[in-house]
Amino acid sequence: MQARVLEAYQLHTLIGLLRERGYCCVGPTVRDGAIVYDRIAGPTDLPVGWTDEQAPGSYRLKRRDDGAYFGYVVGPHSWKKYVFPPERRLWQLKRAGQQFERVDEPSQTPKYAFIGVRACEIAALRIQDRVFTGGEFTEPEYEARRELAFVVAVNCTQSADTCFCVSMKTGPEVKSGYDLALTEVVGESHYFTIRAGTDRGREVLASLKTSAVNEAQRSAANTRVRQAAESQTRTVDTEGIKELLQRNYESEQWKEVAERCLSCANCTMACPTCFCSSVEDVADLTGEHAERWRRWDSCFNPEFSYIHGGEVRKTTASRYRQWMTHKLSTWFDQFGSSGCVGCGRCITWCPVGIDLTEEVRKMRAGETS
Amino acid sequence: MLPEAWIVRENLRETEDVVTLVLEPGGSAAPTAFAPGQFNMLYAFGAGEVPISMSGDPGDPTKLVHTIRDVGPVTAALCRLQPGELVGVRGPFGSHWPVADQQGRDIVIAAGGIGLAPLRPVVHHVLRHRGDYDDVVLLYGARRPSELLFTGEFESWRQSDIQVVVTVDHAPADWTEHVGVVTTLIRHGKFETEQASAFLCGPEVMMRFTAAELESKGVSPDKTWISMERNMKCAVGFCGHCQLGTEFICMDGPVFTWPRMRNLITVREL
Amino acid sequence: MKGLKEVISEHAFFADLPDGDRAIIAGCAQMASYKAGEFLFQSGREAEHFFLLRHGKIALELQAPGQEPYRFETVGEGEVIGWSWLFEPHKWQFDARAIDDTSVVKFDGKCLRGKCDNDPRLGYDIMKRFARVLVQRYADTRLQLIDVYGKQGG
């Protein structure tokens, strides 16, 4: 389908159409000095006229001199919280004779429309798809939420200092995995180019008031996306990276990074692909009712690797090694791709500014020195 | 995935801190076939869930047999269960000892401590198909005689032409079997190293040294399997806890060929 | 009954020893047997022998007053026991007691030391054989020390 032009003021119509179709719209919004993902009622809930400045260990919101809706990149949240919630009660059981009886009502699967999904985030969702639905077992709740979710993607027209999606070949241009994809152009006029990637996307697009895209409009949109790519300064050389990390289990570099790493788990919480979780079983005082809770967990938590007798990974060095090696290397063995999409969240949200891309560079340098 | 309720039929005390639970299907549970070396997630109601290997006869799936050592709150709750009480079961999960594929070969089973429990289904399989194998040797080590499992069955195993060679680290004066670590038993089993398939289960250090010793005696590393243990929450590859390098112990294991593990388990804190 | 040279050549410890050497050392050897419970040697006594086990099992023990003897190792068929004959002051450090009825080839250490002194090549060969056994026992002892089957051990 050809791209069309959607005037900026029509964004509220798009959100309205999605709401009419039963979608709970979630998207970027400003809260506590950051752009987070939350429910949005309309375009005015978006971070209109805001942008972000990111660097290792640093994140600041700043005013733009225009009214752009999507004039920033990614914040501390990612869409995984909607498809794989941070905390879930999985079930409640009671003992009933010779069996367990489920006493909680199976909850209805929420039907989300994700507004403003970036190319790297689509890549992240696809990675989690492989984790939760691509193997022998399927995570039913993830699968149901993911299938229902309507993805309104946005091409990035700027990059943060911490972005490296070009290196990871995930962005900044959205190429697939969306229902609708927008590119925002703010200048003398303010509009989106919009295209549909699925039937349900086409159906919504057909209900919108759009016009044909002219050459100048197409060029303006393409230029902005290209400039976002060209402005990226952070890079990762991915050539042979799987083997690089797996032959460096004993590198001294892990000890060096552990001198800075606080083992705080921020990188794993912010990462859009990290999927580790833990469960806790609890019972009420009578002992007749029990429930199981699942919560996001992190390989940086000491008890994560506990087996009777103690933790397997006692040192921060071993935990950082596990995280980075899993993300960039063993993920290939397990799921057929890298676990990193180059979004840069782990760099921005690391309280001491540890830079994954720099660690890869050092590891390569360490081998040749 | 919901745990299915099974009913404790027997709670057999094996040693001071080890019991064997014999389970039968509860209301909605159905018997499920399993292969030697696989495990179930056992749920102590309201207390938690832990991975425990089957220790019973894979030829009799009407009941589940699990041998459990009390090492923490959940295993303690499981060990306390009395006949008639319920236990939750999810499974079976994981890879298995490929004993059925070793026809015509010698079988070496080397176990340390509680490690005999996941290997007893191999013994059961051999007992049911004794004619399929040549020499069969069980090498078993524990700290002291009171910590040996299944000693009441050794005589009947021996009568089925399984060599049972036992050693302990610490022995009272009336002990007439071997004293020393389990690796020292390898020279006392009668089997042809070139045609032997070996199944090892016990603490990681014990398996490392036993596998190395078997290899030095001529047993092919590709015909040596070990069973691994890591923290597990889900058993289906989602929770991420049980990773060891490239492997998910819950799905790719717990049983691995020795060459697959050899280089991973010698890396500290991997 | 098998001859001494044949028995020695069948035993793992000297299996690949050249025929000539085997003839030399056989001159220092004799067959012996011990009933279950009988001592092969006791600590503090002159150590002038070592033993190749043919059948049965021998326990190495340490005696402590008021306690059961502490049995820390057993040696079985195809193994060798005793190396104090090699090193001064040629005194046994532990007790060795037969657990089963046991048959051995018993070597006279003083005799063999003399032959090794006269023929350093043979001496080196025998020293290597004992060193290999010592290294193995040392490694076994380490594993025993770390209490591999214990809760803390994994």
Coordinates of C-alpha atoms in Angstrom, one line a residue, chain B residues 15-258:
Chain B
T15 CA 18.5 -41.5 55.3
E16 CA 18.5 -38.8 58.0
D17 CA 17.6 -36.1 55.5
V18 CA 16.3 -38.0 52.5
V19 CA 12.8 -39.4 51.9
T20 CA 11.2 -41.1 48.9
L21 CA 7.6 -40.1 48.1
V22 CA 5.4 -42.6 46.2
L23 CA 2.6 -40.7 44.5
E24 CA -0.6 -41.7 42.7
P25 CA -2.7 -39.5 40.5
G26 CA -5.3 -37.3 42.3
G27 CA -8.6 -36.3 40.9
S28 CA -7.7 -34.8 37.5
A29 CA -4.2 -36.0 37.1
A30 CA -3.3 -38.8 34.7
P31 CA -0.3 -41.1 34.7
T32 CA 2.4 -39.8 32.3
A33 CA 5.2 -41.8 30.8
F34 CA 8.7 -40.5 31.5
A35 CA 12.2 -41.4 30.5
P36 CA 15.0 -42.1 32.9
G37 CA 16.7 -38.9 34.0
Q38 CA 13.7 -36.6 33.5
F39 CA 12.3 -34.5 36.3
N40 CA 9.1 -33.0 37.6
M41 CA 8.4 -29.7 39.3
L42 CA 7.1 -30.7 42.7
Y43 CA 4.9 -28.2 44.4
A44 CA 4.4 -28.2 48.2
F45 CA 1.1 -26.4 48.6
G46 CA 1.7 -22.7 49.3
A47 CA 5.4 -23.3 50.1
G48 CA 7.0 -23.4 46.6
E49 CA 8.1 -25.6 43.7
V50 CA 11.4 -27.4 43.1
P51 CA 12.7 -29.6 40.3
I52 CA 13.1 -33.3 41.4
S53 CA 14.1 -36.2 39.2
M54 CA 12.0 -39.3 39.0
S55 CA 13.7 -42.1 41.0
G56 CA 11.1 -44.8 40.2
D57 CA 10.6 -47.4 37.5
P58 CA 9.9 -45.8 34.0
G59 CA 8.2 -49.1 33.1
D60 CA 5.5 -48.4 35.6
P61 CA 4.0 -44.9 35.0
T62 CA 0.9 -45.6 37.2
K63 CA 2.8 -44.1 40.1
L64 CA 5.5 -41.4 40.5
V65 CA 8.5 -42.0 42.7
H66 CA 10.6 -39.0 43.8
T67 CA 13.5 -39.1 46.2
I68 CA 14.1 -35.8 47.9
R69 CA 16.8 -34.4 50.1
D70 CA 15.8 -31.8 52.7
V71 CA 18.0 -28.8 51.8
G72 CA 15.6 -25.9 52.2
P73 CA 12.1 -24.8 53.0
V74 CA 10.4 -26.3 50.0
T75 CA 12.2 -29.6 50.1
A76 CA 11.6 -29.7 53.9
A77 CA 7.8 -29.3 53.3
L78 CA 7.9 -32.0 50.7
C79 CA 9.8 -34.4 53.0
R80 CA 7.1 -33.8 55.7
L81 CA 4.2 -34.9 53.5
Q82 CA 2.3 -37.8 54.9
P83 CA 0.2 -40.5 53.1
G84 CA -3.1 -39.0 51.9
E85 CA -1.7 -35.5 51.5
L86 CA -1.5 -33.7 48.1
V87 CA 1.6 -32.7 46.2
G88 CA 1.5 -30.6 43.0
V89 CA 3.2 -32.0 39.9
R90 CA 4.2 -30.4 36.6
G91 CA 6.2 -32.5 34.1
P92 CA 7.9 -34.5 33.0
F93 CA 10.6 -32.1 31.8
G94 CA 14.0 -32.3 30.3
S95 CA 16.4 -34.6 28.5
H96 CA 17.0 -38.2 29.5
W97 CA 19.7 -40.8 30.0
P98 CA 19.8 -42.5 26.6
V99 CA 20.2 -46.0 28.1
A100 CA 17.7 -47.5 25.7
D101 CA 20.0 -46.6 22.8
Q102 CA 23.0 -48.4 24.3
Q103 CA 22.0 -52.0 23.4
G104 CA 24.9 -54.5 23.3
R105 CA 27.2 -52.2 25.2
D106 CA 28.6 -52.2 28.8
I107 CA 26.8 -49.8 31.1
V108 CA 28.7 -47.9 33.8
I109 CA 26.5 -46.0 36.3
A110 CA 28.4 -43.8 38.7
A111 CA 26.6 -42.0 41.4
G112 CA 27.5 -39.8 44.4
G113 CA 25.2 -39.4 47.4
I114 CA 21.7 -38.3 46.4
G115 CA 22.8 -38.7 42.7
L116 CA 21.7 -42.3 42.7
A117 CA 18.1 -41.2 42.7
P118 CA 18.0 -39.8 39.2
L119 CA 20.0 -42.9 38.1
R120 CA 17.7 -45.5 39.6
P121 CA 15.4 -45.4 36.6
V122 CA 18.4 -46.5 34.5
V123 CA 18.9 -49.5 36.9
H124 CA 15.2 -50.2 36.5
H125 CA 15.4 -50.1 32.7
V126 CA 18.4 -52.4 32.8
L127 CA 16.6 -54.8 35.1
R128 CA 13.7 -54.9 32.6
H129 CA 16.0 -55.4 29.6
R130 CA 19.0 -57.1 31.2
G131 CA 19.6 -59.1 28.0
D132 CA 20.2 -56.0 26.0
Y133 CA 23.4 -55.2 27.7
D134 CA 26.8 -56.8 28.4
D135 CA 28.5 -56.0 31.7
V136 CA 26.6 -53.5 33.9
V137 CA 28.4 -51.8 36.8
L138 CA 27.0 -49.4 39.5
L139 CA 29.8 -47.4 41.2
Y140 CA 28.3 -45.6 44.2
G141 CA 29.9 -43.3 46.7
A142 CA 28.6 -41.5 49.7
R143 CA 30.0 -39.8 52.8
R144 CA 29.3 -42.6 55.2
P145 CA 27.3 -45.8 55.1
S146 CA 24.2 -44.2 56.7
E147 CA 23.9 -41.8 53.7
L148 CA 23.7 -44.5 51.0
L149 CA 20.4 -44.7 49.3
F150 CA 18.4 -47.9 48.2
T151 CA 20.9 -50.3 50.0
G152 CA 18.0 -52.7 50.5
E153 CA 17.8 -53.2 46.7
F154 CA 21.5 -53.8 46.1
E155 CA 21.3 -57.6 46.7
S156 CA 18.5 -58.1 44.1
W157 CA 20.4 -55.9 41.6
R158 CA 23.4 -58.1 42.1
Q159 CA 21.3 -61.2 41.5
S160 CA 20.3 -59.7 38.1
D161 CA 24.0 -59.6 37.3
I162 CA 24.6 -55.9 38.0
Q163 CA 27.9 -55.3 39.8
V164 CA 27.2 -53.0 42.7
V165 CA 30.4 -51.5 44.0
V166 CA 30.1 -49.1 47.0
T167 CA 32.5 -46.8 48.7
V168 CA 32.3 -44.2 51.5
D169 CA 34.6 -41.4 52.7
H170 CA 34.2 -42.3 56.3
A171 CA 33.7 -45.8 57.6
P172 CA 33.0 -47.5 60.9
A173 CA 35.1 -50.5 61.8
D174 CA 32.5 -53.0 60.7
W175 CA 32.4 -51.6 57.1
T176 CA 33.7 -54.2 54.7
E177 CA 33.2 -52.4 51.5
H178 CA 35.5 -49.8 49.9
V179 CA 36.7 -46.5 51.5
G180 CA 37.7 -43.6 49.3
V181 CA 36.1 -41.4 46.8
V182 CA 33.9 -42.8 44.0
T183 CA 36.5 -42.3 41.3
T184 CA 38.7 -44.9 42.9
L185 CA 36.0 -47.5 42.2
I186 CA 36.5 -47.3 38.5
R187 CA 39.4 -49.7 38.7
H188 CA 37.2 -52.2 40.6
G189 CA 34.3 -52.5 38.2
K190 CA 34.6 -55.2 35.5
F191 CA 33.7 -53.7 32.1
E192 CA 35.3 -53.1 28.7
T193 CA 36.1 -49.4 28.6
E194 CA 36.0 -49.3 24.8
Q195 CA 32.4 -50.6 24.7
A196 CA 31.1 -48.8 27.8
S197 CA 28.5 -46.1 28.0
A198 CA 28.6 -44.2 31.3
F199 CA 25.9 -42.3 33.2
L200 CA 27.1 -40.0 36.0
C201 CA 25.1 -38.2 38.6
G202 CA 26.2 -36.5 41.7
P203 CA 27.9 -33.2 42.8
E204 CA 29.5 -31.4 39.9
V205 CA 33.0 -31.9 41.2
M206 CA 32.4 -35.6 41.5
M207 CA 31.1 -35.9 38.0
R208 CA 34.0 -33.9 36.6
F209 CA 36.6 -36.1 38.2
T210 CA 34.7 -39.3 37.4
A211 CA 34.3 -38.4 33.7
A212 CA 38.0 -37.4 33.5
E213 CA 39.0 -40.7 35.1
L214 CA 36.7 -42.7 32.8
E215 CA 38.2 -40.9 29.8
S216 CA 41.7 -41.7 30.9
K217 CA 40.8 -45.3 31.2
G218 CA 39.4 -45.3 27.6
V219 CA 35.7 -44.7 27.9
S220 CA 34.6 -42.4 25.0
P221 CA 33.6 -38.9 26.2
D222 CA 30.8 -39.0 23.6
K223 CA 29.5 -42.1 25.5
T224 CA 29.6 -40.4 28.8
W225 CA 26.5 -38.4 30.1
I226 CA 26.1 -36.3 33.2
S227 CA 23.1 -34.7 34.9
M228 CA 23.3 -31.0 35.8
E229 CA 21.6 -28.9 38.5
R230 CA 20.9 -25.2 38.5
N231 CA 18.2 -22.9 39.9
M232 CA 14.9 -23.5 38.1
K233 CA 11.6 -21.7 38.5
C234 CA 9.7 -22.6 35.4
A235 CA 11.2 -25.7 33.7
V236 CA 10.1 -24.5 30.3
G237 CA 12.9 -22.1 29.3
F238 CA 11.1 -18.8 30.3
C239 CA 12.4 -17.8 33.6
G240 CA 16.1 -17.7 32.6
H241 CA 17.5 -18.9 35.9
C242 CA 19.0 -22.2 34.9
Q243 CA 21.3 -20.9 32.2
L244 CA 24.8 -22.2 31.9
G245 CA 26.5 -20.6 29.0
T246 CA 24.5 -21.4 25.9
E247 CA 22.4 -24.0 27.7
F248 CA 19.1 -23.9 29.5
I249 CA 19.5 -26.8 32.0
C250 CA 15.7 -27.3 32.2
M251 CA 15.2 -27.8 28.5
D252 CA 18.6 -28.7 26.9
G253 CA 19.4 -30.8 30.0
P254 CA 19.5 -31.9 32.7
V255 CA 21.3 -34.8 31.0
F256 CA 24.1 -33.7 28.7
T257 CA 26.9 -35.5 27.0
W258 CA 30.2 -34.9 28.8

